[in-house]
mmCIF file of C-alpha atoms in Angstrom:
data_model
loop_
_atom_site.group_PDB
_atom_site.id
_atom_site.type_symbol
_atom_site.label_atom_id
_atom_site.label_comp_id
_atom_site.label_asym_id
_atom_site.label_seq_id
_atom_site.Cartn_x
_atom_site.Cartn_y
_atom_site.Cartn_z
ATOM 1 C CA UNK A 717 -0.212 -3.922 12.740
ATOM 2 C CA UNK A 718 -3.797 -3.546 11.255
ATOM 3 C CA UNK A 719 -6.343 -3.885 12.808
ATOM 4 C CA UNK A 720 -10.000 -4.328 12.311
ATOM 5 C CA UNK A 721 -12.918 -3.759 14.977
ATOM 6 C CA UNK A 722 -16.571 -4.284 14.882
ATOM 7 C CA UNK A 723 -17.122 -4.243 10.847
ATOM 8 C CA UNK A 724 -20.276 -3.887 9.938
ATOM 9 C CA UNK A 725 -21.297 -3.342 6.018
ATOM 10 C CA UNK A 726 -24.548 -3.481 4.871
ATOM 11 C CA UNK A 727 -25.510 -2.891 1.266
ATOM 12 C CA UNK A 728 -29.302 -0.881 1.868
ATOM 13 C CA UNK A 729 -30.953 -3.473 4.830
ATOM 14 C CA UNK A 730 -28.958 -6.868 3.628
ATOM 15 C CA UNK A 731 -26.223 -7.300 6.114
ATOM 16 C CA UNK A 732 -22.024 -8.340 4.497
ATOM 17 C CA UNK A 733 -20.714 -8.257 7.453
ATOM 18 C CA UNK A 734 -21.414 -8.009 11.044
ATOM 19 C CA UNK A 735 -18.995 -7.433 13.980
ATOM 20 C CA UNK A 736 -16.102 -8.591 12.340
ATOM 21 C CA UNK A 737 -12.669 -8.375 14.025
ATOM 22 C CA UNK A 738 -9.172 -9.178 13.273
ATOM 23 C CA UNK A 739 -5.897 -8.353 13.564
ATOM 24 C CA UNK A 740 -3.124 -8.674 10.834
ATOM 25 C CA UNK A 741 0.670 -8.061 12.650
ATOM 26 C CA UNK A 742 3.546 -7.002 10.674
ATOM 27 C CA UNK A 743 5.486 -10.705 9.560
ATOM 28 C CA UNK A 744 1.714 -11.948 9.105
ATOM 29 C CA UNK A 745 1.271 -14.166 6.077
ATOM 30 C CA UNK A 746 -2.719 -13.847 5.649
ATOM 31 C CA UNK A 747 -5.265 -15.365 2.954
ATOM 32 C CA UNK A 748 -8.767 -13.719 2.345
ATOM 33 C CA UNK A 749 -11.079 -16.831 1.325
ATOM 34 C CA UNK A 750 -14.338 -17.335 0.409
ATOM 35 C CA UNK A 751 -16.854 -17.874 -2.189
ATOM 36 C CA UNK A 752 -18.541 -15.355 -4.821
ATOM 37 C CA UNK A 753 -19.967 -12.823 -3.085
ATOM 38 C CA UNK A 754 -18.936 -13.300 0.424
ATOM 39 C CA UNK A 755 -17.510 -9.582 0.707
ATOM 40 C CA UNK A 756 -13.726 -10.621 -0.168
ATOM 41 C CA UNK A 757 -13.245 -7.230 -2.343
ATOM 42 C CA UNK A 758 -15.262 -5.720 -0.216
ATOM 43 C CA UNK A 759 -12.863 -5.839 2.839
ATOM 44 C CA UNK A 760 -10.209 -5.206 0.460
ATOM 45 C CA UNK A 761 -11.385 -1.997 -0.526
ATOM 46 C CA UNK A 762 -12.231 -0.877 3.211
ATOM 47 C CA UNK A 763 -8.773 -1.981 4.443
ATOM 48 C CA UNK A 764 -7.390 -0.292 1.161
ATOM 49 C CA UNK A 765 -9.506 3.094 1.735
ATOM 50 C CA UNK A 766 -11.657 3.239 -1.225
ATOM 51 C CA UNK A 767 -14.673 1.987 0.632
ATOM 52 C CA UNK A 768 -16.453 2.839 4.166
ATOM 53 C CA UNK A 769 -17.902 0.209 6.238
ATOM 54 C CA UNK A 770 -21.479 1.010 7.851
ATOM 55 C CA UNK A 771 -19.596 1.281 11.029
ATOM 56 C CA UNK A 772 -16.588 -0.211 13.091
ATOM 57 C CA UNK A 773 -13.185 0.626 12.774
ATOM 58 C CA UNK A 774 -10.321 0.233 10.584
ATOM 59 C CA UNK A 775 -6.762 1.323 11.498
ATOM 60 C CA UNK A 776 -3.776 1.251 9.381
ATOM 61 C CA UNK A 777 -0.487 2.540 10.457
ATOM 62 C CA UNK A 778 1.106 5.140 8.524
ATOM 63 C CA UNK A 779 4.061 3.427 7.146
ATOM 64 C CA UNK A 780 1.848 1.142 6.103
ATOM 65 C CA UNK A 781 0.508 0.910 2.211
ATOM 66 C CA UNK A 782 -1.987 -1.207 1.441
ATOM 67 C CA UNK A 783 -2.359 -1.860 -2.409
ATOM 68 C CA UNK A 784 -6.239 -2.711 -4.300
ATOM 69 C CA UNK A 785 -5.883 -3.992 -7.925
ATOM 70 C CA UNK A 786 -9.775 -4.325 -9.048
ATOM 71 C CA UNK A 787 -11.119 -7.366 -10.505
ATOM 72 C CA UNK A 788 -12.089 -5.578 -13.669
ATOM 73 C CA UNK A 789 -9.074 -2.968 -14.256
ATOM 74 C CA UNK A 790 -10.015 -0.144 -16.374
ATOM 75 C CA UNK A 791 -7.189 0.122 -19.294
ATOM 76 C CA UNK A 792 -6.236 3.142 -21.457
ATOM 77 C CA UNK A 793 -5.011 2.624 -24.958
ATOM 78 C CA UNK A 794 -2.548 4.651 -24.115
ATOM 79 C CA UNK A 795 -0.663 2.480 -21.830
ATOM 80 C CA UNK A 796 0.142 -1.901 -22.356
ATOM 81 C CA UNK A 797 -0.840 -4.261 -19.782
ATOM 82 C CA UNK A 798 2.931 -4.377 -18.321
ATOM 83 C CA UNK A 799 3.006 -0.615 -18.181
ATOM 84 C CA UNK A 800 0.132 -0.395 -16.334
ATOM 85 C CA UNK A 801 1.099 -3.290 -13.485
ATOM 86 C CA UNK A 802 4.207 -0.803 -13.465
ATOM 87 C CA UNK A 803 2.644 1.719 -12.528
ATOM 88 C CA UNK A 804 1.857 0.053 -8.963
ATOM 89 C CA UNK A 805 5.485 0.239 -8.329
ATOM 90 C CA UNK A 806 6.133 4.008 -9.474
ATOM 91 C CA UNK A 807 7.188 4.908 -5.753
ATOM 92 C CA UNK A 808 9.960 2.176 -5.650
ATOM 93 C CA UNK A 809 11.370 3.171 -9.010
ATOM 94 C CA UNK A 810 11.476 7.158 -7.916
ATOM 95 C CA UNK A 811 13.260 5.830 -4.643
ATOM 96 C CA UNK A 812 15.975 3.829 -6.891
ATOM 97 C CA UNK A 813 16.708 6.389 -9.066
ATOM 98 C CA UNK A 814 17.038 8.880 -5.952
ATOM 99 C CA UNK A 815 19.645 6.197 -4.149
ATOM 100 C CA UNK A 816 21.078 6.052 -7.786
ATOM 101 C CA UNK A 817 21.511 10.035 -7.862
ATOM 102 C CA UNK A 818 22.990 9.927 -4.231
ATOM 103 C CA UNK A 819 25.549 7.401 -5.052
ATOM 104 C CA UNK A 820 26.355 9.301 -8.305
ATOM 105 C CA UNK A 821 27.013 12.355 -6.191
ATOM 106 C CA UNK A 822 29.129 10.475 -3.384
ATOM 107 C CA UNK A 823 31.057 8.920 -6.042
ATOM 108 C CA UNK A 824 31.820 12.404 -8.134
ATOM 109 C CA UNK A 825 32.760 13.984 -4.609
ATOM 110 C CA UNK A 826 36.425 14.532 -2.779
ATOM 111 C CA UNK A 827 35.238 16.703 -0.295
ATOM 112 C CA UNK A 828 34.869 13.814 1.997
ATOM 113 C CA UNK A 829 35.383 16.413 5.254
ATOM 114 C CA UNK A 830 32.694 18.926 4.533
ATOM 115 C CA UNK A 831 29.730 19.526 6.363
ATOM 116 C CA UNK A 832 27.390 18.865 2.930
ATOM 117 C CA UNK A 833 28.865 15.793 2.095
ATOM 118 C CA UNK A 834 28.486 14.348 6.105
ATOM 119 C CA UNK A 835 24.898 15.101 5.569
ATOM 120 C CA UNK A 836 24.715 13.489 1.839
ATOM 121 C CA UNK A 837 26.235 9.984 4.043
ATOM 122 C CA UNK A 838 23.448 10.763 6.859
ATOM 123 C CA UNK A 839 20.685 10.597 3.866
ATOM 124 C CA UNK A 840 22.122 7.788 2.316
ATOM 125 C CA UNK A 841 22.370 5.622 6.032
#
């Protein structure tokens, strides 16, 4: 669950938001509306991290990971457009190829009675 208390940005004396509060529960299907300029990336950032509000408070729970992609992205030569929308999902492609390693070892292994290989099944379930 996130959850959002008392927001208040201000951008120098002009007021964004004021005493907003909300919260958004896990199975929570959610759309952020509104037109140009109403603070829409704004609250993204703040529930993202990349921005402070003026005061309230935000709380995320650990396990959760909140994902920003800017309006304007910033692009290196280096890298193409797909790459770089890749590049979101790094974490999920490190945990495949670390189930992918696991199975690999389960499947090489007879040892199916030893301590070590118990523990490689714990890890897996």
């Amino acid at each position: 669950m996130i959850s959002v208390e008392n927001l208040k940005v201000e951008f120098g004396v002009t007021p964004l938001f004021d005493d907003v509060s909300f919260v958004i529960n896990k199975k929570d299907r959610i759309a952020l509306v509104g037109k140009n300029g109403a603070g829409k990336s704004t609250m993204l950032k703040i529930l993202a991290g990349l921005q402070r509000p003026t005061s309230g408070v935000v709380a995320v729970p650990r396990e959760v990971t909140i994902g920003y992609l800017p309006q304007v992205m910033v692009l290196s030569d280096e890298c193409t457009v797909m790459e770089e929308a890749e590049k979101a999902f790094e974490h999920i492609a490190e945990m495949q190829a670390a189930l992918e390693r696991m199975n690999q070892e389960l499947a090489d292994r007879n040892d199916y009675e030893s301590e070590s290989y118990h523990a490689l099944i714990e890890r897996f379930t």
